[in-house]
Amino acid sequence: MGSQGGFYQSKEFLDLVKSIGEARSKAEEDRIVLGEIETLKRRISDPDIPKRKMKEYIIRLVYVEMLGHDASFGYIHAVKMTHDDSLLVKRTGYLAVTLFLNEDHDLIILIVNTIQKDLKSDNYLVVCTALNAVCKLINEETIPAVLPLVVELLAHPKEAVRKKAIMALHRFYQKSPSSVSHLVSNFRKRLCDNDPGVMGATLCPLFELITIDVNSYKDLVMSFVSILKQVTERRLPKAYDYHQMPAPFIQIKLLKILALLGSGDKQASENMYTVVGDIFRKCDSSSNIGNAVLYECICCVSSIYPNPKLLESAADAISRFLKSDSHNLKYMGIDALGRLIKISPEIAEQHQLAVIDCLEDPDDTLKRKTFELLYKMTKSTNVEVIVDRMIDYMISINDNHYKTEIASRCVELAEQFAPSNQWFIQTMNKVFAHAGDLVNTKVAHNLMRLIAEGFGEEDDTADSQLRSSAVESYLHILGEPKLPSVFLQVICWVLGEYGTADGRYSASYITGKLCDVAEAYSDDETVKAYAVTALMKIYAIEIAAGRKVDMLPECQALMEEFLASHSTDLQQRAYELQAVIGLDAHAVESIMPSDASCEDIEVDKALSFLNGYIQDSIEKGAQPYIPESERSGMLNISNFRNQDHHEASSHGLRFEAYELPNQTVQSRIPPASLASTELVPVPEPMYVRESYQTTIVPSASSDAGSTELKLRLDGVQKKWGRQTHSSATSTSSSTSQKTVNGITQVDGSNTSNSRTRETYDSRKQHVEVTPEKQKLAASLFGGSSKSEKKPATGHKIPKPSSHVVEKSHARKSSMEIASEKKASFQQPPDLLDFGEPTVKSAAPSVDPFKELEGLLEPTTQVASDENHGSTTAAAKSPDIMGLYTETHAGIYDKDDSDILSGLSNPPVTNMFGGTTSMQVAQSSKGPNLKDALEKDALVRQMGVTPSSPNPNLFKDLFG
Amino acid sequence: MIKAVMVMNTQGKTRLAKFYEYLPVEKQQELIRGVFAVLCSRAENVSNFIDAESIFGLDSRLVYKHFATLYFVFVFDSSENELAVLDLIQVFVETLDRCFKNVCELDVVFNYSKVHTILDVMIFGGQVVETSSSEIMKAVEEISKLEAASNSIALIPKSASGWRSR
């Protein structure tokens, strides 16, 4: 290939890249790029530039835009290039267009026609390029213009085209499910394509369809299982192997699909057990991709109807992940553990130390994943340790997004599992103090409600204890500077409601504190409003109790300030306060009853107390009130708007020639057709109306009718509409209850087993662990084997009632036997057993892969010549090393000459350690050296040096 | 689905950016900067995964791999498997290496359109369609062969007519 190592762009472009690379600051870079934009603007508008030059300019434009600058002046030129006959130019045009434009851009309309033409091209590469553009540039309105062409391509002789056509159809489905809903069966058909690549591509849309609606695809379970079986048995062509694994990417997709299909479906799951078990056994856990497949197996096992044997293999795999040194595997292990503990909670115990190690790991990603796991396994026995850890971590990070998330998790856990009120209040205080402004205000409102309602127990003393401990802690916290606004609101509210409730603090003390808050945070109106209302409550309570109210001088000063405040809200509150203070005890009690924040307020929505007043007015001659809906003028307007909306959605573009003029002109024109002509620039609008007339459903305002109007495409039209769609998206509930049953069952059977293993494991490991870690482990995990203690005040925790467990346990044994029996009777099914009559044409009754292998046998021999190096390299490990040493050596050369030429950057000295080790490899590589030297010479000639000393991308492959 | 592919160097210069859902240029730049800020704060010998929800919104993960001067970054959602994507990056880089013989940062910069071609063969509309490095190479070679052919055809008549007019 001509491009190898050679840079065939012009000197100008190289200069540009170089100068940008050397720019010292962002400003300098911007200056250079702006200069480049000016140059390009000038050059590009020149009417006769050679195509080759034009191509380069467009590439430079793409580059400029990648750096974040506006290149919109050149979009039209990129569009023009797509019309070109030369493949090279066309491809560049399409590339630029897909990068520049979005599907709603005005210029798209200029490309649709070209895409249509290219989709029909004889050259399959042109078709592929066009399909690529289709994915990015076609929107809901233009789908009908290309849809028939794309559907035709599903049967294209080239598998690359079929694959892309499937994906394009998938993309259409994502953009507008209704416009392709009648074509969904094509995905099923393509699943039995002769080419495994096309089959693999089909899995992508099917995965999405199954995610949306599992039940309509249950019939495919056997097909997926048998495909997976054939893949694992290496019946796919060798080309699909990757690192000695048979088609791992297809395996992963299939496992994901099976996980969806088997979720909560015992019968479907039983069909999967054998093949998933096989993968567990066969999978090579030494390679990255092998572990990816293993991880997917674990996900599948934890999603489908549980099987004890598989769960055991999954647990083994997880422990291998967790014991590995690789952070990636640990991460996957933690994630997988989080999935599996939903089914068998006890497996977490044997991994306690590994989990704690991950928690203390410097890697942030791993840490977060571990917190996620802890969040999932929190119970009342370990909540304190976990939440404490979470809060510590929350304080230590700066990432607001994650801070918010972890804060809300802390709140959730604390609400659910709090062992004591004291602890709960303290935890909430910590969360608010450190992440107050990030916490959703809902959380604050929840907290207030919780304090007001107590924990829903009858025990009033516990509630009042909770409140007084809250008041106490808040009074303490108020001493701290700079509290978040939300937290202050909570504090003000609680002090107002319960500040004086237990009689420990006097009203003047509390009001003084509230005044301090209002003064200290004088720029926060919400806090001030909360403070004023709290003051009002305190005074109201005092008055209602018959005590004499003395307003503090500072409080009076504050009120005077608020009475003249710019905020009407504050003003009103201040006036209300003044008014309340002037009232007698009885009136105050009915306005502000104490501790009634949770009482329902009855609202008379009919305003019946005004009836007398209305009667009087009508008698005096006033007009009676007419409800809005009955007013005639309003009716028309709203209706009109409605119609308008429908018409707007019916605007569409036509991509076909107009019909021949028809002489019989109809006089009556439905409003929808009128609207749809507006955008179409045609000399004689009458004809267009005519042609639409034939397809329009008379009632233009009906929704289904108007969407149908959009475009006319022969043949497709009739299948459209909602009918087919609605039938596809129906039943999608049920079948989720069963899992509950499954969970309890496995619990019973696995506990004894893992308990023994766990004690063994931990004993073995405890030797080398520090006592703190042990303690932490005990507090995190130790609790789970004990029976769960009932928390002090008894919160709203759903407690599994014991008799349910027993019952399901008893049922389980019989079910299990049944399932095992069934599994053994199950015959390995045929791949093509779809039970779908329409498949006939594409579906040979023989195993397609077998057939394919037969077909390919002679041809692969020939084809593999080209391919040979790569496949053998993949098969034999020494060859891989050869491949990499080759690259290594080449890189060394680049380096070396860099150093010699004196052009290199200062940090080059770091590289000497590396280069010496490469010397050996270098000596054996003759021709490569030359290659690299040439490349380097060119680099230097252009005056460009790599910005960092070692351009070797493969460095990390050596380990 | 794969949401974006980015290649950037260790100084934060973008070398390649492809977003599979349309985003305005400013937003793209913001995301790229966000990603780079996270990447440089990562120590060596940590995992290759980053929780990207704070940058890319809900349900997004990020896998990156550091090769010499370049970061290769893939952003995707929960329908992909992290380890598998890590291998996808490997396939991508291996293919680049085959295509450019000892690929270095400059190759990626100067053969911008070619790198896009490779990526287009691998990932189509956000879905992974090809994972075999040799298959990708075959496709790319076929394309460049045809491109070269179409180019020479386009050039001949032009030069001929130029000759005649002289």
PDB file of N, CA and C in Angstrom, chain A residues 347-404:
ATOM      1  N   ILE A 347     -22.042 -15.743  49.391  1.00  0.00           N
ATOM      2  CA  ILE A 347     -20.733 -15.880  48.747  1.00  0.00           C
ATOM      3  C   ILE A 347     -19.846 -14.661  49.004  1.00  0.00           C
ATOM      4  N   ALA A 348     -20.442 -13.566  49.410  1.00  0.00           N
ATOM      5  CA  ALA A 348     -19.620 -12.384  49.683  1.00  0.00           C
ATOM      6  C   ALA A 348     -18.635 -12.653  50.810  1.00  0.00           C
ATOM      7  N   GLU A 349     -19.029 -13.502  51.744  1.00  0.00           N
ATOM      8  CA  GLU A 349     -18.201 -13.677  52.942  1.00  0.00           C
ATOM      9  C   GLU A 349     -16.820 -14.228  52.630  1.00  0.00           C
ATOM     10  N   GLN A 350     -16.776 -15.174  51.694  1.00  0.00           N
ATOM     11  CA  GLN A 350     -15.457 -15.763  51.427  1.00  0.00           C
ATOM     12  C   GLN A 350     -14.519 -14.764  50.748  1.00  0.00           C
ATOM     13  N   HIS A 351     -15.073 -13.672  50.247  1.00  0.00           N
ATOM     14  CA  HIS A 351     -14.229 -12.703  49.547  1.00  0.00           C
ATOM     15  C   HIS A 351     -14.020 -11.437  50.351  1.00  0.00           C
ATOM     16  N   GLN A 352     -14.343 -11.486  51.633  1.00  0.00           N
ATOM     17  CA  GLN A 352     -14.340 -10.240  52.398  1.00  0.00           C
ATOM     18  C   GLN A 352     -13.005  -9.507  52.332  1.00  0.00           C
ATOM     19  N   LEU A 353     -11.926 -10.253  52.449  1.00  0.00           N
ATOM     20  CA  LEU A 353     -10.640  -9.549  52.492  1.00  0.00           C
ATOM     21  C   LEU A 353     -10.292  -8.939  51.143  1.00  0.00           C
ATOM     22  N   ALA A 354     -10.639  -9.678  50.087  1.00  0.00           N
ATOM     23  CA  ALA A 354     -10.384  -9.136  48.752  1.00  0.00           C
ATOM     24  C   ALA A 354     -11.178  -7.851  48.543  1.00  0.00           C
ATOM     25  N   VAL A 355     -12.397  -7.859  49.038  1.00  0.00           N
ATOM     26  CA  VAL A 355     -13.243  -6.676  48.877  1.00  0.00           C
ATOM     27  C   VAL A 355     -12.638  -5.502  49.626  1.00  0.00           C
ATOM     28  N   ILE A 356     -12.149  -5.773  50.829  1.00  0.00           N
ATOM     29  CA  ILE A 356     -11.569  -4.685  51.612  1.00  0.00           C
ATOM     30  C   ILE A 356     -10.302  -4.152  50.953  1.00  0.00           C
ATOM     31  N   ASP A 357      -9.540  -5.061  50.356  1.00  0.00           N
ATOM     32  CA  ASP A 357      -8.355  -4.614  49.625  1.00  0.00           C
ATOM     33  C   ASP A 357      -8.755  -3.658  48.506  1.00  0.00           C
ATOM     34  N   CYS A 358      -9.807  -4.025  47.824  1.00  0.00           N
ATOM     35  CA  CYS A 358     -10.254  -3.173  46.718  1.00  0.00           C
ATOM     36  C   CYS A 358     -10.731  -1.818  47.227  1.00  0.00           C
ATOM     37  N   LEU A 359     -11.319  -1.856  48.390  1.00  0.00           N
ATOM     38  CA  LEU A 359     -11.827  -0.615  48.964  1.00  0.00           C
ATOM     39  C   LEU A 359     -10.683   0.334  49.296  1.00  0.00           C
ATOM     40  N   GLU A 360      -9.554  -0.247  49.640  1.00  0.00           N
ATOM     41  CA  GLU A 360      -8.421   0.595  50.009  1.00  0.00           C
ATOM     42  C   GLU A 360      -7.464   0.805  48.855  1.00  0.00           C
ATOM     43  N   ASP A 361      -7.836   0.338  47.710  1.00  0.00           N
ATOM     44  CA  ASP A 361      -6.959   0.465  46.566  1.00  0.00           C
ATOM     45  C   ASP A 361      -6.882   1.930  46.112  1.00  0.00           C
ATOM     46  N   PRO A 362      -5.718   2.339  45.632  1.00  0.00           N
ATOM     47  CA  PRO A 362      -5.619   3.724  45.149  1.00  0.00           C
ATOM     48  C   PRO A 362      -6.443   3.978  43.877  1.00  0.00           C
ATOM     49  N   ASP A 363      -6.804   2.924  43.201  1.00  0.00           N
ATOM     50  CA  ASP A 363      -7.556   3.098  41.956  1.00  0.00           C
ATOM     51  C   ASP A 363      -8.989   3.537  42.257  1.00  0.00           C
ATOM     52  N   ASP A 364      -9.317   4.713  41.773  1.00  0.00           N
ATOM     53  CA  ASP A 364     -10.628   5.284  42.069  1.00  0.00           C
ATOM     54  C   ASP A 364     -11.789   4.474  41.493  1.00  0.00           C
ATOM     55  N   THR A 365     -11.577   4.011  40.267  1.00  0.00           N
ATOM     56  CA  THR A 365     -12.652   3.252  39.622  1.00  0.00           C
ATOM     57  C   THR A 365     -13.011   2.030  40.445  1.00  0.00           C
ATOM     58  N   LEU A 366     -11.966   1.343  40.877  1.00  0.00           N
ATOM     59  CA  LEU A 366     -12.167   0.122  41.645  1.00  0.00           C
ATOM     60  C   LEU A 366     -12.859   0.439  42.965  1.00  0.00           C
ATOM     61  N   LYS A 367     -12.431   1.516  43.557  1.00  0.00           N
ATOM     62  CA  LYS A 367     -13.004   1.926  44.830  1.00  0.00           C
ATOM     63  C   LYS A 367     -14.500   2.172  44.686  1.00  0.00           C
ATOM     64  N   ARG A 368     -14.852   2.882  43.639  1.00  0.00           N
ATOM     65  CA  ARG A 368     -16.266   3.201  43.446  1.00  0.00           C
ATOM     66  C   ARG A 368     -17.089   1.958  43.200  1.00  0.00           C
ATOM     67  N   LYS A 369     -16.511   1.075  42.413  1.00  0.00           N
ATOM     68  CA  LYS A 369     -17.229  -0.172  42.149  1.00  0.00           C
ATOM     69  C   LYS A 369     -17.443  -0.904  43.467  1.00  0.00           C
ATOM     70  N   THR A 370     -16.428  -0.888  44.318  1.00  0.00           N
ATOM     71  CA  THR A 370     -16.554  -1.590  45.589  1.00  0.00           C
ATOM     72  C   THR A 370     -17.619  -0.941  46.466  1.00  0.00           C
ATOM     73  N   PHE A 371     -17.688   0.369  46.421  1.00  0.00           N
ATOM     74  CA  PHE A 371     -18.745   1.036  47.185  1.00  0.00           C
ATOM     75  C   PHE A 371     -20.123   0.630  46.670  1.00  0.00           C
ATOM     76  N   GLU A 372     -20.168   0.445  45.367  1.00  0.00           N
ATOM     77  CA  GLU A 372     -21.443   0.016  44.794  1.00  0.00           C
ATOM     78  C   GLU A 372     -21.816  -1.355  45.352  1.00  0.00           C
ATOM     79  N   LEU A 373     -20.801  -2.217  45.435  1.00  0.00           N
ATOM     80  CA  LEU A 373     -21.049  -3.548  45.983  1.00  0.00           C
ATOM     81  C   LEU A 373     -21.516  -3.453  47.435  1.00  0.00           C
ATOM     82  N   LEU A 374     -20.793  -2.643  48.206  1.00  0.00           N
ATOM     83  CA  LEU A 374     -21.150  -2.501  49.629  1.00  0.00           C
ATOM     84  C   LEU A 374     -22.575  -1.976  49.767  1.00  0.00           C
ATOM     85  N   TYR A 375     -22.894  -1.051  48.894  1.00  0.00           N
ATOM     86  CA  TYR A 375     -24.242  -0.491  48.916  1.00  0.00           C
ATOM     87  C   TYR A 375     -25.281  -1.593  48.741  1.00  0.00           C
ATOM     88  N   LYS A 376     -24.941  -2.535  47.843  1.00  0.00           N
ATOM     89  CA  LYS A 376     -25.895  -3.616  47.579  1.00  0.00           C
ATOM     90  C   LYS A 376     -25.991  -4.581  48.751  1.00  0.00           C
ATOM     91  N   MET A 377     -24.902  -4.743  49.517  1.00  0.00           N
ATOM     92  CA  MET A 377     -24.968  -5.745  50.584  1.00  0.00           C
ATOM     93  C   MET A 377     -25.145  -5.128  51.967  1.00  0.00           C
ATOM     94  N   THR A 378     -25.582  -3.896  52.013  1.00  0.00           N
ATOM     95  CA  THR A 378     -25.785  -3.275  53.317  1.00  0.00           C
ATOM     96  C   THR A 378     -26.990  -3.877  54.020  1.00  0.00           C
ATOM     97  N   LYS A 379     -26.826  -4.138  55.310  1.00  0.00           N
ATOM     98  CA  LYS A 379     -27.971  -4.509  56.134  1.00  0.00           C
ATOM     99  C   LYS A 379     -27.826  -3.798  57.461  1.00  0.00           C
ATOM    100  N   SER A 380     -28.753  -4.029  58.348  1.00  0.00           N
ATOM    101  CA  SER A 380     -28.745  -3.247  59.579  1.00  0.00           C
ATOM    102  C   SER A 380     -27.512  -3.544  60.427  1.00  0.00           C
ATOM    103  N   THR A 381     -26.870  -4.701  60.199  1.00  0.00           N
ATOM    104  CA  THR A 381     -25.724  -5.022  61.040  1.00  0.00           C
ATOM    105  C   THR A 381     -24.453  -4.317  60.606  1.00  0.00           C
ATOM    106  N   ASN A 382     -24.350  -3.984  59.326  1.00  0.00           N
ATOM    107  CA  ASN A 382     -23.085  -3.389  58.889  1.00  0.00           C
ATOM    108  C   ASN A 382     -23.253  -1.972  58.364  1.00  0.00           C
ATOM    109  N   VAL A 383     -24.453  -1.437  58.523  1.00  0.00           N
ATOM    110  CA  VAL A 383     -24.716  -0.140  57.920  1.00  0.00           C
ATOM    111  C   VAL A 383     -23.788   0.950  58.466  1.00  0.00           C
ATOM    112  N   GLU A 384     -23.487   0.854  59.751  1.00  0.00           N
ATOM    113  CA  GLU A 384     -22.670   1.928  60.335  1.00  0.00           C
ATOM    114  C   GLU A 384     -21.297   1.995  59.681  1.00  0.00           C
ATOM    115  N   VAL A 385     -20.653   0.820  59.561  1.00  0.00           N
ATOM    116  CA  VAL A 385     -19.320   0.797  58.972  1.00  0.00           C
ATOM    117  C   VAL A 385     -19.362   1.272  57.529  1.00  0.00           C
ATOM    118  N   ILE A 386     -20.327   0.765  56.795  1.00  0.00           N
ATOM    119  CA  ILE A 386     -20.373   1.090  55.370  1.00  0.00           C
ATOM    120  C   ILE A 386     -20.641   2.572  55.152  1.00  0.00           C
ATOM    121  N   VAL A 387     -21.625   3.099  55.851  1.00  0.00           N
ATOM    122  CA  VAL A 387     -21.953   4.504  55.651  1.00  0.00           C
ATOM    123  C   VAL A 387     -20.794   5.398  56.112  1.00  0.00           C
ATOM    124  N   ASP A 388     -20.163   5.036  57.201  1.00  0.00           N
ATOM    125  CA  ASP A 388     -19.000   5.812  57.644  1.00  0.00           C
ATOM    126  C   ASP A 388     -17.934   5.872  56.565  1.00  0.00           C
ATOM    127  N   ARG A 389     -17.674   4.692  55.976  1.00  0.00           N
ATOM    128  CA  ARG A 389     -16.681   4.624  54.900  1.00  0.00           C
ATOM    129  C   ARG A 389     -17.091   5.495  53.720  1.00  0.00           C
ATOM    130  N   MET A 390     -18.338   5.390  53.382  1.00  0.00           N
ATOM    131  CA  MET A 390     -18.832   6.160  52.237  1.00  0.00           C
ATOM    132  C   MET A 390     -18.664   7.645  52.488  1.00  0.00           C
ATOM    133  N   ILE A 391     -19.003   8.068  53.697  1.00  0.00           N
ATOM    134  CA  ILE A 391     -18.906   9.493  53.996  1.00  0.00           C
ATOM    135  C   ILE A 391     -17.452   9.951  53.954  1.00  0.00           C
ATOM    136  N   ASP A 392     -16.576   9.129  54.513  1.00  0.00           N
ATOM    137  CA  ASP A 392     -15.151   9.482  54.459  1.00  0.00           C
ATOM    138  C   ASP A 392     -14.702   9.680  53.026  1.00  0.00           C
ATOM    139  N   TYR A 393     -15.156   8.741  52.185  1.00  0.00           N
ATOM    140  CA  TYR A 393     -14.753   8.830  50.786  1.00  0.00           C
ATOM    141  C   TYR A 393     -15.370  10.059  50.132  1.00  0.00           C
ATOM    142  N   MET A 394     -16.627  10.295  50.484  1.00  0.00           N
ATOM    143  CA  MET A 394     -17.336  11.434  49.907  1.00  0.00           C
ATOM    144  C   MET A 394     -16.602  12.735  50.220  1.00  0.00           C
ATOM    145  N   ILE A 395     -16.098  12.823  51.438  1.00  0.00           N
ATOM    146  CA  ILE A 395     -15.392  14.037  51.833  1.00  0.00           C
ATOM    147  C   ILE A 395     -14.108  14.186  51.031  1.00  0.00           C
ATOM    148  N   SER A 396     -13.503  13.029  50.695  1.00  0.00           N
ATOM    149  CA  SER A 396     -12.174  13.095  50.080  1.00  0.00           C
ATOM    150  C   SER A 396     -12.213  13.424  48.589  1.00  0.00           C
ATOM    151  N   ILE A 397     -13.346  13.327  47.945  1.00  0.00           N
ATOM    152  CA  ILE A 397     -13.337  13.530  46.484  1.00  0.00           C
ATOM    153  C   ILE A 397     -13.868  14.906  46.093  1.00  0.00           C
ATOM    154  N   ASN A 398     -13.540  15.283  44.875  1.00  0.00           N
ATOM    155  CA  ASN A 398     -13.959  16.595  44.370  1.00  0.00           C
ATOM    156  C   ASN A 398     -15.025  16.498  43.282  1.00  0.00           C
ATOM    157  N   ASP A 399     -15.163  15.303  42.745  1.00  0.00           N
ATOM    158  CA  ASP A 399     -16.076  15.102  41.634  1.00  0.00           C
ATOM    159  C   ASP A 399     -17.521  15.263  42.121  1.00  0.00           C
ATOM    160  N   ASN A 400     -18.123  16.396  41.747  1.00  0.00           N
ATOM    161  CA  ASN A 400     -19.455  16.692  42.273  1.00  0.00           C
ATOM    162  C   ASN A 400     -20.507  15.668  41.889  1.00  0.00           C
ATOM    163  N   HIS A 401     -20.382  15.176  40.676  1.00  0.00           N
ATOM    164  CA  HIS A 401     -21.381  14.216  40.230  1.00  0.00           C
ATOM    165  C   HIS A 401     -21.400  13.004  41.149  1.00  0.00           C
ATOM    166  N   TYR A 402     -20.217  12.460  41.386  1.00  0.00           N
ATOM    167  CA  TYR A 402     -20.156  11.259  42.204  1.00  0.00           C
ATOM    168  C   TYR A 402     -20.459  11.562  43.664  1.00  0.00           C
ATOM    169  N   LYS A 403     -20.060  12.737  44.093  1.00  0.00           N
ATOM    170  CA  LYS A 403     -20.349  13.151  45.464  1.00  0.00           C
ATOM    171  C   LYS A 403     -21.860  13.131  45.701  1.00  0.00           C
ATOM    172  N   THR A 404     -22.575  13.685  44.747  1.00  0.00           N
ATOM    173  CA  THR A 404     -24.030  13.702  44.850  1.00  0.00           C
ATOM    174  C   THR A 404     -24.575  12.292  44.953  1.00  0.00           C
TER     175      THR A 404
END
